[in-house]
Short mmCIF file of C-alpha atoms in Angstrom, two decimals:
data_model
loop_
_atom_site.label_atom_id
_atom_site.label_comp_id
_atom_site.label_asym_id
_atom_site.label_seq_id
_atom_site.Cartn_x
_atom_site.Cartn_y
_atom_site.Cartn_z
CA UNK A 11 5.34 17.43 13.52
CA UNK A 12 6.23 14.57 11.15
CA UNK A 13 4.86 14.29 7.64
CA UNK A 14 2.19 11.71 8.47
CA UNK A 15 0.85 13.96 11.24
CA UNK A 16 0.74 16.91 8.88
CA UNK A 17 -0.96 14.93 6.13
CA UNK A 18 -3.48 13.39 8.52
CA UNK A 19 -4.45 16.85 9.78
CA UNK A 20 -5.39 17.82 6.25
CA UNK A 21 -8.52 15.68 6.52
CA UNK A 22 -10.08 18.71 8.17
CA UNK A 23 -9.87 20.53 4.83
CA UNK A 24 -11.57 17.88 2.72
CA UNK A 25 -15.26 17.46 1.96
CA UNK A 26 -16.21 13.94 0.99
CA UNK A 27 -18.76 13.80 -1.80
CA UNK A 28 -19.90 10.41 -3.04
CA UNK A 29 -19.91 9.70 -6.76
CA UNK A 30 -21.56 6.28 -6.78
CA UNK A 31 -23.17 5.55 -10.16
CA UNK A 32 -26.85 4.68 -10.10
CA UNK A 33 -26.46 1.87 -12.64
CA UNK A 34 -23.60 -0.55 -12.15
CA UNK A 35 -21.96 -2.22 -15.13
CA UNK A 36 -21.95 -5.99 -15.28
CA UNK A 37 -18.98 -7.53 -13.48
CA UNK A 38 -16.34 -9.23 -15.59
CA UNK A 39 -14.54 -12.07 -13.83
CA UNK A 40 -11.03 -13.21 -14.70
CA UNK A 41 -10.45 -16.94 -15.05
CA UNK A 42 -7.58 -17.66 -12.65
CA UNK A 43 -7.16 -14.99 -9.97
CA UNK A 44 -3.96 -14.94 -7.94
CA UNK A 45 -4.63 -15.81 -4.32
CA UNK A 46 -3.18 -13.29 -1.89
CA UNK A 47 -2.61 -14.71 1.56
CA UNK A 48 -1.54 -13.45 4.98
CA UNK A 49 2.21 -13.61 5.61
CA UNK A 50 1.83 -15.74 8.74
CA UNK A 51 0.06 -18.46 6.72
CA UNK A 52 2.93 -18.90 4.26
CA UNK A 53 5.44 -21.70 4.66
CA UNK A 54 9.05 -20.78 5.37
CA UNK A 55 10.03 -21.67 1.80
CA UNK A 56 7.23 -19.48 0.42
CA UNK A 57 8.39 -16.58 2.56
CA UNK A 58 12.00 -16.98 1.45
CA UNK A 59 10.89 -17.15 -2.19
CA UNK A 60 9.11 -13.82 -1.79
CA UNK A 61 12.06 -12.22 0.00
CA UNK A 62 14.46 -13.43 -2.68
CA UNK A 63 12.27 -11.90 -5.38
CA UNK A 64 12.29 -8.59 -3.50
CA UNK A 65 16.07 -8.71 -3.33
CA UNK A 66 16.07 -9.38 -7.06
CA UNK A 67 14.24 -6.08 -7.64
CA UNK A 68 16.81 -4.36 -5.43
CA UNK A 69 20.04 -5.90 -6.69
CA UNK A 70 19.48 -7.55 -10.07
CA UNK A 71 16.98 -5.45 -12.02
CA UNK A 72 18.15 -1.98 -13.13
CA UNK A 73 15.85 1.04 -13.09
CA UNK A 74 13.94 1.72 -16.30
CA UNK A 75 11.81 4.78 -15.53
CA UNK A 76 14.56 7.42 -15.54
CA UNK A 77 13.35 8.82 -12.21
CA UNK A 78 16.07 10.85 -10.47
CA UNK A 79 18.00 8.73 -7.98
CA UNK A 80 16.64 5.39 -9.17
CA UNK A 81 19.17 2.59 -9.65
CA UNK A 82 16.86 -0.44 -9.46
CA UNK A 83 13.32 -1.55 -10.16
CA UNK A 84 12.74 -1.33 -6.41
CA UNK A 85 13.74 2.34 -6.71
CA UNK A 86 11.36 2.79 -9.65
CA UNK A 87 8.45 1.77 -7.42
CA UNK A 88 9.65 4.05 -4.63
CA UNK A 89 9.99 6.91 -7.10
CA UNK A 90 6.41 6.55 -8.34
CA UNK A 91 5.25 7.04 -4.76
CA UNK A 92 7.77 9.74 -3.85
CA UNK A 93 6.98 11.92 -6.86
CA UNK A 94 3.20 11.70 -6.41
CA UNK A 95 2.93 11.75 -2.62
CA UNK A 96 1.03 15.05 -2.65
CA UNK A 97 -1.67 13.59 -4.90
CA UNK A 98 -2.17 10.11 -3.44
CA UNK A 99 -2.73 10.75 0.27
CA UNK A 100 -5.66 12.20 2.21
CA UNK A 101 -7.94 12.23 -0.81
CA UNK A 102 -10.15 10.02 -2.97
CA UNK A 103 -7.18 8.66 -4.89
CA UNK A 104 -5.50 7.11 -1.84
CA UNK A 105 -6.96 3.61 -2.03
CA UNK A 106 -7.20 3.25 -5.84
CA UNK A 107 -3.65 4.50 -6.44
CA UNK A 108 -2.13 2.23 -3.82
CA UNK A 109 -4.16 -0.70 -5.16
CA UNK A 110 -2.43 -0.18 -8.51
CA UNK A 111 0.93 0.29 -6.79
CA UNK A 112 0.61 -3.09 -5.02
CA UNK A 113 -0.38 -4.65 -8.34
CA UNK A 114 2.69 -3.12 -10.02
CA UNK A 115 4.95 -4.51 -7.31
CA UNK A 116 3.39 -7.96 -7.59
CA UNK A 117 3.73 -7.89 -11.37
CA UNK A 118 7.42 -6.96 -11.25
CA UNK A 119 8.13 -9.73 -8.74
CA UNK A 120 6.47 -12.26 -11.01
CA UNK A 121 7.49 -11.06 -14.46
CA UNK A 122 11.02 -9.83 -13.78
CA UNK A 123 12.17 -11.92 -10.82
CA UNK A 124 10.55 -15.32 -11.33
CA UNK A 125 8.27 -15.18 -8.28
CA UNK A 126 5.41 -17.63 -8.70
CA UNK A 127 3.26 -16.59 -5.75
CA UNK A 128 0.95 -13.65 -5.14
CA UNK A 129 1.58 -10.47 -3.16
CA UNK A 130 1.09 -11.38 0.54
CA UNK A 131 -0.31 -9.07 3.19
CA UNK A 132 0.57 -8.53 6.83
CA UNK A 133 -2.46 -9.26 9.00
CA UNK A 134 -1.82 -6.28 11.24
CA UNK A 135 -5.07 -6.69 13.16
CA UNK A 136 -3.68 -10.03 14.40
CA UNK A 137 -0.49 -8.33 15.64
CA UNK A 138 -1.97 -5.02 16.81
CA UNK A 139 -0.55 -4.01 20.17
CA UNK A 140 2.43 -6.33 19.84
CA UNK A 141 4.01 -5.57 16.48
CA UNK A 142 7.46 -6.18 17.95
CA UNK A 143 6.75 -9.90 18.31
CA UNK A 144 5.25 -10.35 14.84
CA UNK A 145 6.76 -13.02 12.63
CA UNK A 146 7.20 -10.45 9.85
CA UNK A 147 10.25 -9.26 11.81
CA UNK A 148 11.86 -12.70 11.90
CA UNK A 149 15.48 -12.52 10.75
CA UNK A 150 15.55 -15.95 9.09
CA UNK A 151 12.42 -15.89 6.94
CA UNK A 152 11.07 -12.41 7.58
CA UNK A 153 12.04 -8.80 7.01
CA UNK A 154 14.52 -8.43 9.86
CA UNK A 155 13.80 -6.74 13.14
CA UNK A 156 13.84 -3.33 14.76
CA UNK A 157 16.37 -0.59 14.16
CA UNK A 158 19.09 0.31 16.63
CA UNK A 159 21.85 2.83 17.16
CA UNK A 160 21.94 6.51 16.23
CA UNK A 161 20.44 5.91 12.78
CA UNK A 162 17.87 3.24 13.74
CA UNK A 163 19.30 0.97 11.03
CA UNK A 164 17.90 -2.56 10.97
CA UNK A 165 20.41 -5.04 12.37
CA UNK A 166 19.53 -8.39 10.77
CA UNK A 167 17.50 -10.15 8.12
CA UNK A 168 17.73 -10.17 4.31
CA UNK A 169 17.81 -6.38 3.96
CA UNK A 170 20.28 -5.62 6.74
CA UNK A 171 23.01 -4.25 4.45
CA UNK A 172 20.79 -2.80 1.76
CA UNK A 173 21.34 0.91 1.11
CA UNK A 174 18.48 2.98 -0.24
CA UNK A 175 19.19 5.51 -2.97
CA UNK A 176 16.00 7.57 -2.60
CA UNK A 177 14.58 9.40 0.41
CA UNK A 178 14.26 10.18 3.21
CA UNK A 179 11.34 12.29 2.07
CA UNK A 180 12.04 14.06 -1.19
CA UNK A 181 15.81 13.91 -0.75
CA UNK A 182 17.93 11.28 -2.49
CA UNK A 183 20.70 10.30 -0.11
CA UNK A 184 22.21 6.88 0.50
CA UNK A 185 20.95 5.45 3.78
CA UNK A 186 19.96 2.21 5.48
CA UNK A 187 16.47 0.86 6.06
CA UNK A 188 15.37 2.21 9.44
CA UNK A 189 12.74 1.12 11.96
CA UNK A 190 11.57 2.16 15.40
CA UNK A 191 8.74 -0.20 16.37
CA UNK A 192 6.02 1.20 18.63
CA UNK A 193 3.61 -1.41 20.02
CA UNK A 194 1.27 1.18 21.54
CA UNK A 195 0.72 2.99 18.24
CA UNK A 196 0.03 -0.32 16.51
CA UNK A 197 -3.16 -0.69 18.56
CA UNK A 198 -4.91 1.57 16.02
CA UNK A 199 -4.96 -1.48 13.71
CA UNK A 200 -6.90 -3.57 16.24
CA UNK A 201 -9.90 -5.67 15.17
CA UNK A 202 -12.15 -3.13 16.85
CA UNK A 203 -10.64 -0.29 14.80
CA UNK A 204 -10.94 -2.36 11.63
CA UNK A 205 -14.58 -3.16 12.35
CA UNK A 206 -15.29 0.54 12.76
CA UNK A 207 -14.05 1.17 9.22
CA UNK A 208 -15.95 -1.78 7.77
CA UNK A 209 -19.17 -0.44 9.30
CA UNK A 210 -18.97 2.83 7.37
CA UNK A 211 -21.93 3.27 5.01
CA UNK A 212 -20.14 4.65 1.96
CA UNK A 213 -16.70 5.27 0.48
CA UNK A 214 -16.82 8.91 1.58
CA UNK A 215 -16.65 7.67 5.18
CA UNK A 216 -14.77 4.41 4.72
CA UNK A 217 -11.56 5.61 3.08
CA UNK A 218 -10.79 8.33 5.67
CA UNK A 219 -11.32 5.72 8.40
CA UNK A 220 -8.94 3.27 6.71
CA UNK A 221 -6.35 5.95 6.00
CA UNK A 222 -6.54 7.51 9.46
CA UNK A 223 -6.47 4.41 11.66
CA UNK A 224 -5.04 1.14 10.25
CA UNK A 225 -2.96 3.01 7.66
CA UNK A 226 -1.27 5.28 10.17
CA UNK A 227 -0.99 2.42 12.70
CA UNK A 228 1.09 0.36 10.27
CA UNK A 229 3.38 3.20 9.30
CA UNK A 230 3.95 4.60 12.77
CA UNK A 231 3.89 1.20 14.42
CA UNK A 232 6.93 0.19 12.34
CA UNK A 233 8.29 3.71 12.62
CA UNK A 234 11.38 5.52 11.29
CA UNK A 235 11.51 5.05 7.49
CA UNK A 236 7.97 3.70 7.38
CA UNK A 237 6.80 6.80 9.22
CA UNK A 238 7.70 8.98 6.25
CA UNK A 239 4.70 9.63 4.04
CA UNK A 240 6.90 10.34 1.03
CA UNK A 241 9.54 7.60 0.97
CA UNK A 242 8.03 4.79 3.08
CA UNK A 243 8.23 2.27 0.18
CA UNK A 244 11.94 2.14 1.01
CA UNK A 245 11.04 -0.44 3.66
CA UNK A 246 9.90 -3.64 1.88
CA UNK A 247 7.26 -4.06 4.60
CA UNK A 248 5.43 -1.20 2.91
CA UNK A 249 4.04 -3.61 0.33
CA UNK A 250 2.65 -6.05 2.90
CA UNK A 251 1.16 -3.13 4.83
CA UNK A 252 -0.61 -1.54 1.88
CA UNK A 253 -1.81 -4.91 0.62
CA UNK A 254 -3.41 -5.32 4.05
CA UNK A 255 -5.17 -1.98 3.54
CA UNK A 256 -6.26 -3.00 0.06
CA UNK A 257 -7.78 -6.13 1.55
CA UNK A 258 -9.68 -4.00 4.09
CA UNK A 259 -11.08 -1.89 1.26
CA UNK A 260 -12.15 -5.05 -0.56
CA UNK A 261 -13.76 -6.47 2.60
CA UNK A 262 -15.70 -3.21 2.89
CA UNK A 263 -16.72 -3.38 -0.78
CA UNK A 264 -17.86 -6.99 -0.43
CA UNK A 265 -20.34 -6.13 2.30
CA UNK A 266 -22.57 -4.47 -0.32
CA UNK A 267 -21.10 -4.91 -3.80
CA UNK A 268 -24.15 -3.50 -5.55
CA UNK A 269 -23.67 -0.15 -3.80
CA UNK A 270 -19.93 -0.17 -3.12
CA UNK A 271 -18.13 -1.77 -6.05
CA UNK A 272 -17.96 1.52 -7.94
CA UNK A 273 -18.37 3.95 -5.08
CA UNK A 274 -15.76 6.75 -5.22
CA UNK A 275 -15.61 10.05 -3.36
CA UNK A 276 -13.26 12.78 -2.17
CA UNK A 277 -10.92 15.16 -3.95
CA UNK A 278 -7.89 14.60 -6.16
CA UNK A 279 -5.48 16.46 -3.86
CA UNK A 280 -5.05 16.89 -0.12
CA UNK A 281 -4.59 20.67 -0.39
CA UNK A 282 -6.91 22.89 -2.40
CA UNK A 283 -5.22 23.62 -5.74
CA UNK A 284 -5.29 26.91 -7.57
CA UNK A 285 -8.64 27.01 -9.30
CA UNK A 286 -10.48 25.10 -6.58
CA UNK A 287 -11.14 21.56 -5.48
CA UNK A 288 -11.59 18.80 -8.05
CA UNK A 289 -13.75 15.79 -7.26
CA UNK A 290 -12.36 12.31 -7.81
CA UNK A 291 -14.22 10.34 -10.46
CA UNK A 292 -14.16 6.81 -11.84
CA UNK A 293 -12.53 8.15 -15.00
CA UNK A 294 -9.45 9.55 -13.22
CA UNK A 295 -6.28 7.76 -14.32
CA UNK A 296 -3.78 6.47 -11.78
CA UNK A 297 -0.17 6.83 -12.96
CA UNK A 298 2.66 4.36 -12.31
CA UNK A 299 5.38 6.41 -14.03
CA UNK A 300 5.74 3.85 -16.80
CA UNK A 301 6.44 0.88 -14.49
CA UNK A 302 3.19 -0.62 -15.74
CA UNK A 303 0.44 1.09 -17.75
CA UNK A 304 -1.76 3.51 -15.87
CA UNK A 305 -5.38 2.61 -15.20
CA UNK A 306 -8.64 4.43 -14.64
CA UNK A 307 -10.15 4.17 -11.18
CA UNK A 308 -13.17 2.34 -12.62
CA UNK A 309 -10.86 -0.44 -13.80
CA UNK A 310 -9.34 -0.80 -10.33
CA UNK A 311 -12.53 -1.12 -8.34
CA UNK A 312 -13.06 -4.85 -8.88
CA UNK A 313 -10.04 -6.93 -7.83
CA UNK A 314 -11.49 -9.99 -9.58
CA UNK A 315 -11.86 -8.18 -12.88
CA UNK A 316 -9.80 -8.76 -16.03
CA UNK A 317 -7.10 -6.16 -15.22
CA UNK A 318 -6.21 -6.96 -11.61
CA UNK A 319 -7.33 -10.61 -11.35
CA UNK A 320 -6.62 -11.49 -7.72
CA UNK A 321 -8.51 -12.45 -4.60
CA UNK A 322 -7.87 -12.52 -0.86
CA UNK A 323 -7.84 -15.70 1.19
#
């Protein structure tokens, strides 16, 4: 059983208790939010600009966190996920932590690699059931295509010859970016599956739906390296995938902002720790291992607030 299967099965252990405050603080709006758009709506030059910035993180910016195995800023981001994988999946921290992770990635692209756009997302509902023909896998202005051969290494695109220094899993061995696209599995990101999550009445029901269906569909639909719950940020598609999930969370929040903007629930781990379960709260701090400052969950709930300052188109 692979790691995503094992982690998904842990939902059976978790009780989801809502912690929605009865009085919501006044929203603070930032002045000029970045506009995150779907990958397929970007021009070819915009796509290439993004891909070049990603390569900058890989090849031109050295690691600064001191995480074992990290050589680049791209590795720093992978390390933050790898080292906290047991705390940021199958629990109440899943969506807030990954929201901050996507923000950290976007910030590094812009501040350290001269990228002027916003973090795009892959509209996986549009491609559900036929991931293999998605334009994200274009070799010229996309992420390269499927893996092949004994190691499932990708064969083309801007990351074809890139060698990862961290993963698979918790190991740190040099290896290629791998994929094994599965169109059937990708159906779990269909519009119908998305609508089911958006219909959930509270965060206690919504986040398990998002994490179980569209989340797993994206990881397993791409397969191989992306199907590793620990080291999946080694495939640059990870950031488009999790930005898509962040957008789904925001779409769910927007359906009833008064009740949902600060709705949090679940535990802080996927497995019961010694001493018993701990409920997630708005005051829990999400850690980025020094890549950017950490942030409390309450400060990550509003994407249009002064800290995050972005919106989805």
